[in-house]
Every structure is written in C-alpha cells, then in structure tokens.
CSV table of C-alpha atoms in Angstrom, one decimal:
chain,number,residue,atom,x,y,z
A,331,MET,CA,0.3,0.0,0.0
A,332,ALA,CA,2.8,2.5,0.5
A,333,GLN,CA,3.3,2.7,-3.6
A,334,GLU,CA,1.0,5.3,-4.8
A,335,ASN,CA,-2.3,3.9,-7.1
A,336,LYS,CA,-2.3,5.4,-10.8
A,337,MET,CA,-5.4,6.6,-10.0
A,338,GLY,CA,-3.5,9.2,-7.8
A,339,THR,CA,-0.7,10.1,-10.1
A,340,MET,CA,-1.3,9.8,-13.9
A,341,PRO,CA,-2.7,12.4,-16.3
A,342,VAL,CA,-6.3,12.9,-15.7
A,343,ASN,CA,-7.4,12.5,-19.5
A,344,LYS,CA,-4.9,9.8,-20.0
A,345,LEU,CA,-6.1,8.2,-16.8
A,346,LEU,CA,-10.2,8.5,-17.9
A,347,ILE,CA,-9.3,7.0,-21.0
A,348,THR,CA,-7.4,4.3,-19.4
A,349,MET,CA,-9.8,3.1,-17.1
A,350,SER,CA,-13.1,3.9,-19.1
A,351,LEU,CA,-12.2,2.3,-22.5
A,352,PRO,CA,-11.5,-1.2,-21.5
A,353,MET,CA,-14.9,-0.6,-20.1
A,354,MET,CA,-16.8,0.9,-23.0
A,355,LEU,CA,-15.4,-1.5,-25.5
A,356,SER,CA,-16.6,-4.6,-23.2
A,357,MET,CA,-20.2,-3.0,-22.6
A,358,LEU,CA,-19.9,-2.7,-26.5
A,359,VAL,CA,-19.9,-6.6,-26.6
A,360,GLN,CA,-22.6,-7.0,-24.1
A,361,ALA,CA,-24.8,-5.1,-26.1
A,362,LEU,CA,-24.0,-6.6,-28.6
A,363,TYR,CA,-25.0,-10.0,-27.8
A,364,ASN,CA,-27.9,-8.4,-26.1
A,365,VAL,CA,-28.6,-7.2,-30.0
A,366,VAL,CA,-27.9,-10.6,-30.9
A,367,ASP,CA,-30.2,-12.8,-28.5
A,368,SER,CA,-33.4,-11.0,-30.5
A,369,ILE,CA,-31.8,-11.0,-33.9
A,370,PHE,CA,-32.1,-14.7,-33.4
A,371,VAL,CA,-35.2,-15.0,-31.1
A,372,SER,CA,-36.9,-12.8,-33.6
A,373,ARG,CA,-36.6,-15.4,-36.3
A,374,ILE,CA,-39.2,-18.0,-34.5
A,375,ASN,CA,-41.4,-15.5,-34.3
A,376,GLU,CA,-42.8,-11.8,-32.8
A,377,ASN,CA,-44.3,-13.0,-30.1
A,378,ALA,CA,-40.9,-14.8,-28.7
A,379,LEU,CA,-39.5,-11.2,-29.2
A,380,THR,CA,-42.3,-9.5,-27.3
A,381,ALA,CA,-42.3,-12.5,-24.9
A,382,VAL,CA,-38.2,-11.6,-24.1
A,383,SER,CA,-39.1,-8.0,-24.3
A,384,LEU,CA,-41.3,-8.3,-21.8
A,385,ALA,CA,-38.6,-10.1,-19.2
A,386,PHE,CA,-37.0,-6.5,-19.3
A,387,PRO,CA,-38.2,-5.5,-16.3
A,388,ILE,CA,-36.9,-8.4,-13.8
A,389,GLN,CA,-33.9,-8.1,-16.0
A,390,THR,CA,-33.6,-4.9,-15.2
A,391,LEU,CA,-34.5,-5.6,-11.5
A,392,MET,CA,-31.6,-8.2,-11.4
A,393,ILE,CA,-28.9,-6.1,-12.6
A,394,SER,CA,-30.2,-3.1,-10.2
A,395,VAL,CA,-29.6,-4.9,-7.2
A,396,ALA,CA,-26.1,-6.1,-8.9
A,397,GLY,CA,-24.7,-2.4,-9.7
A,398,GLY,CA,-26.3,-1.2,-7.2
A,399,THR,CA,-24.8,-3.1,-4.0
A,400,CYS,CA,-21.5,-3.0,-7.0
A,401,VAL,CA,-21.7,1.5,-7.0
A,402,GLY,CA,-21.1,1.0,-2.6
A,403,ILE,CA,-18.3,-1.1,-2.8
A,404,ASN,CA,-16.5,0.8,-5.6
A,405,ALA,CA,-16.4,3.4,-3.9
A,406,VAL,CA,-15.7,2.3,-0.4
A,407,LEU,CA,-13.3,0.4,-1.6
A,408,SER,CA,-11.8,3.0,-3.9
A,409,LYS,CA,-12.0,5.4,-0.9
A,410,ALA,CA,-10.2,3.2,1.5
A,411,LEU,CA,-7.5,2.5,-1.2
A,412,GLY,CA,-7.4,6.1,-1.4
A,413,GLU,CA,-6.8,6.3,2.5
A,414,LYS,CA,-4.2,3.8,2.3
A,415,ASN,CA,-6.7,1.6,5.0
A,416,GLN,CA,-5.9,-2.5,3.5
A,417,GLU,CA,-8.1,-3.6,6.1
A,418,LYS,CA,-10.6,-1.9,5.6
A,419,VAL,CA,-9.7,-3.3,1.6
A,420,ASN,CA,-10.7,-6.5,2.5
A,421,ARG,CA,-13.2,-6.6,4.8
A,422,THR,CA,-15.4,-4.7,1.8
A,423,ALA,CA,-14.0,-6.9,-0.4
A,424,GLY,CA,-15.7,-9.9,1.6
A,425,ASN,CA,-18.8,-8.3,2.5
A,426,GLY,CA,-19.5,-7.4,-1.0
A,427,ILE,CA,-19.3,-11.3,-2.2
A,428,VAL,CA,-21.4,-12.2,0.9
A,429,LEU,CA,-24.2,-9.5,-0.1
A,430,MET,CA,-24.0,-10.9,-3.6
A,431,GLY,CA,-25.3,-14.4,-2.6
A,432,ILE,CA,-27.6,-13.2,-0.3
A,433,SER,CA,-29.3,-11.2,-3.8
A,434,TYR,CA,-28.5,-14.6,-5.7
A,435,VAL,CA,-31.3,-16.2,-3.3
A,436,LEU,CA,-34.0,-13.5,-3.6
A,437,PHE,CA,-34.0,-13.9,-7.8
A,438,LEU,CA,-33.8,-17.5,-7.6
A,439,ALA,CA,-37.2,-17.2,-5.7
A,440,VAL,CA,-38.1,-15.3,-8.2
A,441,GLY,CA,-36.7,-18.3,-10.9
A,442,LEU,CA,-38.9,-20.6,-8.9
A,443,PHE,CA,-42.4,-19.2,-8.1
A,444,ALA,CA,-43.2,-15.9,-9.8
A,445,SER,CA,-42.1,-16.1,-13.4
A,446,LYS,CA,-45.4,-17.2,-14.7
A,447,ALA,CA,-47.3,-15.1,-12.8
A,448,PHE,CA,-45.1,-12.1,-13.8
A,449,TYR,CA,-46.3,-12.7,-17.3
A,450,LEU,CA,-49.7,-13.0,-16.1
A,451,SER,CA,-50.0,-9.6,-14.8
A,452,GLN,CA,-49.3,-8.2,-18.4
A,453,THR,CA,-51.0,-10.5,-20.9
A,454,ASN,CA,-53.4,-13.4,-21.5
A,455,ASP,CA,-51.7,-14.5,-24.5
A,456,ALA,CA,-50.9,-17.7,-23.7
A,457,GLN,CA,-47.3,-18.4,-26.3
A,458,ILE,CA,-46.3,-15.6,-25.0
A,459,VAL,CA,-46.5,-16.3,-21.3
A,460,GLN,CA,-44.9,-19.9,-22.0
A,461,TYR,CA,-42.3,-18.1,-24.2
A,462,GLY,CA,-41.7,-15.7,-21.0
A,463,TYR,CA,-41.7,-18.5,-18.3
A,464,ASP,CA,-39.4,-20.5,-20.3
A,465,TYR,CA,-37.0,-17.7,-20.6
A,466,LEU,CA,-37.5,-15.5,-17.9
A,467,SER,CA,-37.5,-19.1,-15.2
A,468,VAL,CA,-34.1,-20.0,-16.5
A,469,ILE,CA,-32.6,-16.3,-16.3
A,470,CYS,CA,-33.5,-15.6,-12.1
A,471,CYS,CA,-32.4,-19.6,-11.3
A,472,TYR,CA,-29.2,-19.5,-13.2
A,473,SER,CA,-28.0,-16.0,-11.9
A,474,PHE,CA,-25.0,-16.7,-10.0
A,475,GLY,CA,-23.2,-16.2,-12.5
A,476,LEU,CA,-24.4,-12.3,-13.6
A,477,PHE,CA,-23.5,-11.6,-9.4
A,478,ALA,CA,-20.4,-13.1,-9.7
A,479,GLN,CA,-19.9,-11.8,-12.4
A,480,PHE,CA,-20.6,-8.3,-11.4
A,481,THR,CA,-18.9,-8.8,-7.9
A,482,PHE,CA,-15.3,-9.9,-9.0
A,483,GLU,CA,-15.3,-7.4,-12.2
A,484,ARG,CA,-15.7,-4.6,-9.5
A,485,LEU,CA,-13.3,-5.7,-7.7
A,486,LEU,CA,-10.8,-5.4,-10.4
A,487,GLN,CA,-12.3,-1.6,-11.5
A,488,SER,CA,-12.1,-0.2,-8.1
A,489,THR,CA,-7.9,-0.9,-7.9
A,490,GLY,CA,-7.7,0.2,-11.6
A,491,LYS,CA,-7.0,-3.1,-13.3
A,492,THR,CA,-9.9,-2.3,-15.9
A,493,PHE,CA,-8.5,-4.2,-18.4
A,494,TYR,CA,-9.1,-7.7,-16.9
A,495,ILE,CA,-12.6,-6.6,-16.7
A,496,MET,CA,-12.8,-6.8,-21.0
A,497,ILE,CA,-11.4,-9.8,-20.9
A,498,THR,CA,-14.2,-11.9,-18.9
A,499,GLN,CA,-17.0,-9.6,-20.5
A,500,GLY,CA,-15.7,-10.4,-23.8
A,501,THR,CA,-15.2,-13.9,-23.3
A,502,GLY,CA,-19.1,-14.1,-21.6
A,503,ALA,CA,-20.6,-12.4,-24.3
A,504,ILE,CA,-18.4,-14.6,-26.7
A,505,ILE,CA,-19.6,-17.6,-25.3
A,506,ASN,CA,-23.4,-16.2,-25.4
A,507,ILE,CA,-23.1,-15.5,-28.7
A,508,ILE,CA,-22.0,-18.9,-30.2
A,509,LEU,CA,-24.4,-21.0,-28.2
A,510,ASP,CA,-27.1,-18.8,-28.6
A,511,PRO,CA,-28.2,-20.5,-32.5
A,512,VAL,CA,-26.8,-23.4,-31.4
A,513,PHE,CA,-29.5,-24.0,-28.6
A,514,ILE,CA,-32.2,-21.4,-29.8
A,515,PHE,CA,-31.9,-24.2,-33.3
A,516,GLY,CA,-31.1,-26.8,-32.2
A,517,LEU,CA,-27.6,-27.1,-34.3
A,518,CYS,CA,-24.9,-29.2,-34.0
A,519,GLY,CA,-26.7,-32.4,-32.8
A,520,MET,CA,-28.1,-30.0,-29.9
A,521,PRO,CA,-31.8,-30.4,-29.4
A,522,LYS,CA,-33.8,-27.4,-30.2
A,523,MET,CA,-34.6,-25.3,-27.1
A,524,GLY,CA,-36.2,-22.3,-28.7
A,525,VAL,CA,-36.9,-18.7,-26.2
A,526,GLN,CA,-35.4,-21.3,-23.5
A,527,GLY,CA,-31.9,-21.6,-25.8
A,528,ALA,CA,-31.0,-17.8,-25.5
A,529,ALA,CA,-31.7,-17.6,-21.7
A,530,VAL,CA,-29.4,-20.8,-21.4
A,531,ALA,CA,-26.8,-19.4,-23.5
A,532,THR,CA,-26.9,-16.1,-21.9
A,533,VAL,CA,-26.7,-18.2,-18.0
A,534,ILE,CA,-23.0,-20.2,-19.3
A,535,GLY,CA,-21.7,-16.8,-20.8
A,536,GLN,CA,-22.1,-15.2,-17.4
A,537,ILE,CA,-21.0,-18.1,-15.2
A,538,ALA,CA,-18.2,-18.3,-17.5
A,539,ALA,CA,-17.7,-14.6,-17.1
A,540,GLY,CA,-17.5,-15.0,-13.1
A,541,VAL,CA,-15.5,-17.8,-12.8
A,542,ILE,CA,-12.4,-15.8,-15.5
A,543,ALA,CA,-13.0,-12.4,-13.1
A,544,PHE,CA,-12.5,-14.8,-9.9
A,545,LEU,CA,-9.2,-16.7,-11.3
A,546,PHE,CA,-7.8,-12.5,-12.1
A,547,ASN,CA,-8.5,-11.4,-8.8
A,548,ARG,CA,-6.7,-14.4,-7.0
A,549,LYS,CA,-4.1,-13.8,-9.1
A,550,LYS,CA,-3.8,-10.6,-10.4
A,551,ASN,CA,-5.3,-7.9,-7.8
A,552,ASP,CA,-2.4,-7.7,-5.4
A,553,GLU,CA,-4.3,-4.8,-3.8
A,554,ILE,CA,-7.0,-7.4,-2.2
A,555,ARG,CA,-6.6,-10.1,-0.7
A,556,LEU,CA,-10.0,-12.6,-0.4
A,557,GLU,CA,-9.6,-14.6,2.8
A,558,LEU,CA,-12.2,-16.6,3.9
A,559,ARG,CA,-12.1,-14.7,7.2
A,560,GLU,CA,-13.3,-11.7,5.8
A,561,PHE,CA,-16.2,-12.9,4.6
A,562,VAL,CA,-18.3,-12.6,7.9
A,563,MET,CA,-21.0,-9.8,7.8
A,564,GLU,CA,-20.0,-6.6,9.5
A,565,TRP,CA,-22.9,-4.4,9.8
A,566,ASP,CA,-20.5,-1.3,9.7
A,567,ILE,CA,-19.3,-1.9,6.5
A,568,VAL,CA,-23.0,-3.0,5.1
A,569,GLY,CA,-24.0,0.3,6.2
A,570,GLN,CA,-21.5,2.1,4.4
A,571,ILE,CA,-21.7,-0.5,1.1
A,572,TYR,CA,-25.4,0.5,1.4
A,573,LYS,CA,-25.5,4.0,2.2
A,574,ILE,CA,-24.1,4.7,-0.9
A,575,GLY,CA,-25.5,1.8,-3.6
A,576,LEU,CA,-28.7,1.7,-2.1
A,577,PRO,CA,-30.0,4.6,-3.8
A,578,SER,CA,-28.0,3.6,-6.8
A,579,MET,CA,-30.0,0.1,-6.9
A,580,ILE,CA,-33.5,2.2,-6.6
A,581,MET,CA,-32.4,4.5,-9.0
A,582,GLN,CA,-31.7,1.4,-11.2
A,583,ALA,CA,-34.5,-0.7,-10.2
A,584,ILE,CA,-37.1,2.2,-10.8
A,585,GLY,CA,-36.3,2.0,-14.3
A,586,SER,CA,-37.9,-1.4,-14.0
A,587,VAL,CA,-41.0,-0.1,-12.5
A,588,MET,CA,-41.2,2.3,-15.7
A,589,THR,CA,-40.5,-0.9,-18.4
A,590,TYR,CA,-43.3,-2.5,-16.5
A,591,GLY,CA,-45.3,0.4,-16.8
A,592,MET,CA,-44.8,1.6,-21.0
A,593,ASN,CA,-45.1,-2.0,-21.5
A,594,LEU,CA,-48.4,-2.0,-20.0
A,595,ILE,CA,-49.6,1.3,-21.9
A,596,LEU,CA,-48.2,0.2,-24.8
A,597,ILE,CA,-49.6,-3.4,-25.1
A,598,SER,CA,-52.5,-1.3,-24.6
A,599,PHE,CA,-52.5,-0.6,-28.1
A,600,THR,CA,-50.6,-3.8,-29.9
A,601,SER,CA,-48.2,-6.0,-28.5
A,602,THR,CA,-46.7,-4.9,-31.8
A,603,ALA,CA,-45.4,-1.8,-29.6
A,604,THR,CA,-44.2,-3.3,-26.3
A,605,ALA,CA,-41.6,-5.8,-29.3
A,606,VAL,CA,-40.8,-2.2,-30.7
A,607,PHE,CA,-40.5,-1.1,-27.0
A,608,GLY,CA,-37.9,-4.2,-26.4
A,609,VAL,CA,-35.7,-3.6,-29.3
A,610,TYR,CA,-35.2,0.2,-28.9
A,611,PHE,CA,-34.1,-1.0,-25.2
A,612,LYS,CA,-31.2,-3.1,-26.7
A,613,LEU,CA,-30.6,-0.8,-29.6
A,614,GLN,CA,-30.0,2.0,-27.4
A,615,SER,CA,-27.7,0.0,-25.1
A,616,PHE,CA,-25.0,0.4,-28.0
A,617,ILE,CA,-25.3,3.9,-27.2
A,618,PHE,CA,-25.6,3.9,-23.5
A,619,MET,CA,-23.3,1.2,-22.7
A,620,PRO,CA,-20.0,3.1,-23.7
A,621,VAL,CA,-21.4,5.7,-21.6
A,622,PHE,CA,-21.9,3.3,-18.4
A,623,GLY,CA,-18.6,2.1,-19.1
A,624,MET,CA,-16.8,5.5,-18.4
A,625,ASN,CA,-19.0,6.2,-15.6
A,626,ASN,CA,-17.7,2.6,-14.4
A,627,GLY,CA,-14.5,3.8,-14.9
A,628,LEU,CA,-14.5,7.2,-13.5
A,629,VAL,CA,-16.6,5.9,-10.2
A,630,PRO,CA,-12.5,4.8,-8.6
A,631,ILE,CA,-11.1,7.9,-10.2
A,632,LEU,CA,-13.2,10.4,-8.2
A,633,ALA,CA,-14.1,7.8,-5.1
A,634,TYR,CA,-10.2,7.8,-4.5
A,635,ASN,CA,-8.9,11.6,-5.5
A,636,TYR,CA,-11.9,12.3,-2.9
A,637,GLY,CA,-10.2,10.0,-0.5
A,638,ALA,CA,-6.6,11.5,-1.4
A,639,GLY,CA,-8.3,15.5,-1.0
A,640,ARG,CA,-7.5,16.1,-4.7
A,641,ARG,CA,-9.8,18.6,-5.6
A,642,ASP,CA,-8.6,19.5,-8.9
A,643,ARG,CA,-8.1,15.0,-10.2
A,644,PHE,CA,-11.7,15.7,-9.1
A,645,VAL,CA,-13.1,18.3,-11.3
A,646,MET,CA,-10.7,17.6,-14.3
A,647,ALA,CA,-11.9,13.8,-14.5
A,648,LEU,CA,-15.8,15.2,-14.0
A,649,LYS,CA,-15.4,17.2,-16.5
A,650,SER,CA,-13.7,15.5,-19.3
A,651,ALA,CA,-16.2,13.0,-18.7
A,652,VAL,CA,-19.4,14.8,-19.4
A,653,LEU,CA,-18.1,16.5,-22.6
A,654,TYR,CA,-16.9,13.3,-23.9
A,655,ALA,CA,-20.4,11.5,-22.5
A,656,MET,CA,-22.1,14.3,-24.5
A,657,ALA,CA,-20.4,13.4,-27.8
A,658,ILE,CA,-21.2,10.1,-27.0
A,659,MET,CA,-24.6,10.6,-27.2
A,660,PHE,CA,-24.8,13.2,-30.3
A,661,VAL,CA,-23.5,10.4,-32.2
A,662,GLY,CA,-26.5,8.3,-31.0
A,663,ILE,CA,-28.7,10.7,-32.4
A,664,ILE,CA,-27.5,10.7,-35.4
A,665,ILE,CA,-27.2,7.7,-36.0
A,666,PHE,CA,-31.2,6.7,-34.9
A,667,GLN,CA,-32.1,10.0,-37.1
A,668,MET,CA,-30.5,8.5,-40.1
A,669,ILE,CA,-31.5,5.2,-40.1
A,670,PRO,CA,-34.1,3.4,-38.2
A,671,GLY,CA,-35.7,1.3,-40.4
A,672,LYS,CA,-32.5,-0.3,-41.4
A,673,LEU,CA,-31.7,-1.2,-37.4
A,674,PHE,CA,-35.5,-2.4,-37.6
A,675,GLN,CA,-35.2,-4.8,-40.2
A,676,LEU,CA,-32.3,-6.3,-38.3
A,677,PHE,CA,-35.3,-8.1,-36.1
A,678,ALA,CA,-37.3,-9.3,-39.2
A,679,ALA,CA,-39.5,-6.7,-38.7
A,680,SER,CA,-42.8,-6.4,-40.0
A,681,ASP,CA,-44.8,-3.6,-41.4
A,682,THR,CA,-46.7,-2.7,-38.9
A,683,MET,CA,-43.6,-3.2,-37.0
A,684,LEU,CA,-41.3,-0.7,-38.5
A,685,GLN,CA,-44.5,1.6,-38.6
A,686,ILE,CA,-44.2,2.8,-34.7
A,687,GLY,CA,-40.8,2.0,-34.6
A,688,ILE,CA,-39.0,4.0,-36.8
A,689,PRO,CA,-40.7,7.4,-35.2
A,690,ALA,CA,-39.9,5.7,-32.0
A,691,LEU,CA,-36.8,5.7,-32.5
A,692,ARG,CA,-36.4,9.2,-34.0
A,693,ILE,CA,-39.1,11.0,-30.8
A,694,ILE,CA,-36.9,9.4,-28.1
A,695,SER,CA,-32.8,10.0,-28.9
A,696,LEU,CA,-34.3,13.4,-28.7
A,697,SER,CA,-33.6,12.8,-25.0
A,698,TYR,CA,-30.0,12.5,-25.9
A,699,ILE,CA,-29.0,15.6,-26.1
A,700,PHE,CA,-28.9,15.5,-22.1
A,701,ALA,CA,-28.7,12.5,-21.0
A,702,GLY,CA,-25.2,12.0,-21.0
A,703,TYR,CA,-24.4,14.8,-18.8
A,704,ASN,CA,-27.1,13.7,-16.4
A,705,ILE,CA,-25.6,10.7,-16.2
A,706,ILE,CA,-22.0,11.5,-15.6
A,707,CYS,CA,-23.1,14.2,-13.1
A,708,GLY,CA,-25.5,11.5,-11.1
A,709,THR,CA,-22.1,9.3,-11.0
A,710,ALA,CA,-20.3,12.0,-9.1
A,711,PHE,CA,-23.1,12.2,-6.6
A,712,GLN,CA,-22.9,8.4,-6.2
A,713,ALA,CA,-18.8,9.0,-5.8
A,714,LEU,CA,-19.0,11.7,-3.3
A,715,GLY,CA,-21.7,9.7,-1.0
A,716,ASN,CA,-24.7,11.6,-2.1
A,717,ALA,CA,-26.2,8.8,-4.2
A,718,VAL,CA,-29.4,10.3,-2.9
A,719,TYR,CA,-29.5,13.1,-5.1
A,720,SER,CA,-29.4,10.5,-7.7
A,721,MET,CA,-32.1,8.7,-6.6
A,722,ILE,CA,-34.4,11.6,-6.6
A,723,VAL,CA,-33.3,12.7,-10.5
A,724,SER,CA,-33.6,9.0,-10.9
A,725,ILE,CA,-37.9,9.1,-9.2
A,726,ALA,CA,-39.1,12.4,-10.7
A,727,ARG,CA,-37.6,11.5,-14.4
A,728,GLN,CA,-39.1,8.4,-14.4
A,729,LEU,CA,-41.7,7.8,-12.0
A,730,VAL,CA,-43.3,11.5,-11.6
A,731,VAL,CA,-43.0,12.8,-14.8
A,732,LEU,CA,-42.4,9.7,-17.9
A,733,LEU,CA,-44.7,7.7,-16.8
A,734,PRO,CA,-47.4,10.1,-16.5
A,735,ALA,CA,-47.2,12.1,-19.4
A,736,ALA,CA,-46.7,8.2,-21.0
A,737,TYR,CA,-50.1,7.5,-20.1
A,738,LEU,CA,-51.6,11.2,-20.7
A,739,LEU,CA,-49.9,10.7,-24.1
A,740,ALA,CA,-51.4,7.5,-24.4
A,741,LEU,CA,-54.8,8.6,-24.2
A,742,LEU,CA,-54.7,10.3,-27.3
A,743,GLY,CA,-55.4,7.0,-29.0
A,744,ASN,CA,-51.7,7.2,-31.4
A,745,VAL,CA,-49.2,5.3,-29.8
A,746,ASN,CA,-46.4,7.4,-31.2
A,747,TYR,CA,-47.7,10.2,-29.1
A,748,VAL,CA,-46.2,8.0,-26.3
A,749,TRP,CA,-42.6,8.4,-27.6
A,750,TRP,CA,-42.3,11.9,-26.2
A,751,SER,CA,-42.7,11.5,-23.0
A,752,PHE,CA,-39.2,10.6,-23.0
A,753,PRO,CA,-37.7,13.9,-23.9
A,754,ILE,CA,-39.9,15.3,-21.9
A,755,ALA,CA,-38.3,13.5,-18.9
A,756,GLU,CA,-34.8,14.1,-20.0
A,757,ILE,CA,-35.8,18.0,-19.8
A,758,ALA,CA,-37.1,17.6,-16.2
A,759,SER,CA,-34.0,15.3,-15.4
A,760,LEU,CA,-31.1,17.7,-16.8
A,761,THR,CA,-33.2,20.9,-14.8
A,762,MET,CA,-33.0,18.5,-11.5
A,763,THR,CA,-29.3,17.8,-11.9
A,764,THR,CA,-27.9,20.8,-12.2
A,765,ILE,CA,-29.6,22.5,-9.2
A,766,PHE,CA,-28.0,19.5,-7.1
A,767,LEU,CA,-24.4,20.0,-9.2
A,768,ILE,CA,-24.4,23.5,-8.0
A,769,LYS,CA,-25.2,22.5,-4.3
A,770,ILE,CA,-22.7,19.5,-4.3
A,771,ASN,CA,-20.4,22.3,-5.1
A,772,LYS,CA,-20.2,24.5,-3.2
A,773,ASP,CA,-20.7,22.4,-0.3
A,774,VAL,CA,-18.2,19.2,-1.0
A,775,ILE,CA,-16.2,19.7,-4.0
A,776,ARG,CA,-15.3,23.5,-3.2
A,777,HIS,CA,-14.1,21.6,-0.2
A,778,ILE,CA,-12.4,18.9,-1.2
A,779,GLY,CA,-8.8,18.8,-0.1
A,780,GLU,CA,-9.4,21.5,2.7
A,781,GLU,CA,-8.0,20.9,6.7
A,782,PRO,CA,-11.0,19.8,9.0
A,783,GLY,CA,-11.7,22.5,11.2
C-alpha cells in the first residue's frame, strides 16, 4: 500500500481513457450480444420477441440489485485505497461477496415461484406467457453467474485493473453469441430449445465470465486479499456499502418499474408496440453502454481522489467525462435519426413494427441531447457519497414525469405520441441534476482537500 495507485498519479485525461476504454469496449460487446439474442429470437416469431421484451423489467431489477450493490462496494473500497486502509479494503471485498450471494437467493425464488405470474400480469396470450416463463425462469434460477461476474469485475475495477474486465466481459459475450443459434435452433446435434435456448446461452456466458473474473482477482489483484475470514457480515461495512449503493439500486430499480408500466401502456395498443419498445432498449444499449462504461471507469477515479483530497484531479476528471459522454450521445442521435428503418430490419420487422418503430427511435433519441450530462453528474453524486441526489432525480424522471406523461399521451389514441414522454422527462432530469450539482459543488467539491476545522 506504500506505492501510490495510478489513480492518484497518472495524468487525468489519460487515466480516464485508460480506465474507461476497456470498460466501454467490453460493454459494447455486452450490447452486441444483447442485440444478437433478440435478433435470433425474432426469427422464431414476433411473440417470442415480445416475450423476451416483457422479461426486461425483471432483468433490469436483477441488474439494479447487482449494480447498485457494486456501486457501494466500489466507492467504499476505492476510498479505502485512497486512504491507504488495507484492512478496510479486504473487509469491504469480503462483505460485498456475501451480499451478492444473498441477492442471488432472492432471484432464485423469483425464478422458481413468480415467473409465470409476472407474465400473466401483463398479457393473457398463452404463447407469450409460455415463451416468457421458459426464458425468465432460466435467467433467474441460474443468475449466480451474473452476480459473481458483477462482484469480481467491480473488485478489479476498484483497483484500476479494467483491462481484465474487458477480457471477462468479452469472453462471456462471445460464448453467448456462439451458443445462441446452437441452443435456439438445435445446431451441432443439440436439441432445439427455442426461446429457452437464448436464456441458457446467456447464463452460460455469465457463469464463464464470473469464473474468469474470480481467477483474475486471485492471481492479478494484489491490492485486495480475498480470504475466508473476511467473508463475515460486518454491519458497519454493510451500512457504508448500502448508504452509497442503495440509492443507486433504487434508482436503477425504478427503471424496472418504468419499463413494466410502459409495457402495460404499450400493450394496450398492440403487442407489436411492446416488441418495438424491447427492440429500442436493445438498440439504445449501443449508445448508453459506452457511457456507462465511462461511468464505471470514472467512479473509482472520483472516489480515490476524493479520499486523497485531490480536488483538481476530481474536477478535471468530471469535466472530461461530461464532454466525452455528450459526444457519444450526439453520435447516437445521428444514427437513430438517419437509419431507424435499417436497424429494425435486423429484427425481421413487419410493416406494422416499422410503422411504429421508426418514429419511436427518432422521437426518443431527441432526449439524448441531455442524457450524457445527467448520467455523468449522477456518477459524481454517488462517488461523493450523495447518491440520494441521483435517486431523487431518477424517481422524478421516470415515475413522476415519464410514466404519467406516457399515460396521458396514450389517451390521445396514437401510440406515436407516447414516445414524446422520453424527451419531456429528460428535460426535467436536466433541471434537477443542475440544481443538485450546484449544491454539491458548494457543499463538498469546493472543500475537497481542505483541512477539517
């Protein structure tokens, strides 16, 4: 611990790129296999694509629990590294692993007992319900791979070893992409599993990535020691993890509620509208995943330099990340405005899907103008231990503004009006984010590195 970590010494712009680029590339691969999943499933029929789309709220909830917990682990552990507190580093890692194990048990119960009821709450179409149960029960019951992958990748991230995360995520994604057609269509002597095959391919990829990430921690991550005596719940550490991670978890889980609500609104028009919404979420991941990859690279940089009292490096990293994120989102706007029809044709889109989907992409992408700024500022709130600000913004955006706006616009009788709820909600998010950024700059950022007194 005597040697200074690169997060305190490397030039900030180079550090941000070094930390973020592997994460951005690996998340692009993740986005690719999510899209490939749906492309293969759409070849079965549109109901299969709809079933996978309707599973998204539970998958989002699962990722929100894993991701939110890891935000807390990452921030607490990185701050301990900045403070040169090796004992707290190890205790945080051990407690984080235990918390992820508990999280898996919760979703195992969902897979065993609640999958079919979840689909029946959205549709009475027997084929969609059966497809959905086949898919979601596998995803939940074997989600230990996802939780292991999240945990061990974030331990690597917290010490700046993001290159290894690119390997783990890339390997898991490639395995998924290769196995998708094999299991879905019964290639290479395998039985034809249909929608369930897509789920099996996904969990195998996640398990492989989790195992590799664990091995990298054991062999390459000298700054964290994973020992059995650290795998004991310590409520002070758990409290610190969830003080930062719980608002992030709630913030992401709100996305699950929003998606569920939007599915109910859209399916009242036609199941095709729900399929369009599912395809949109797959496509937008190509734009948002690089920004979230930068997010993941930014969190330990901000937390480390906050703990080390380096305000100059903190501010420079934050400003650079905002600029990069806004540039990425601008590229997304151009793509969705220019070739929406070609994107939907990847999913064997019917004329009805194209009629609904093309205006959907063009309208929703207008909200990207502000999204990059909002996402990065939310990351800064989390790194400073004020994740509740991000939670408030997320609740206001998705529950107070977006869903009510979508419902009211749906009353006009045209599904295309519903998509305008996204730009409306993003403008509200921009306003609140800016207010909180001004406040946290005055209360915290300006005072980083000052002697207490």
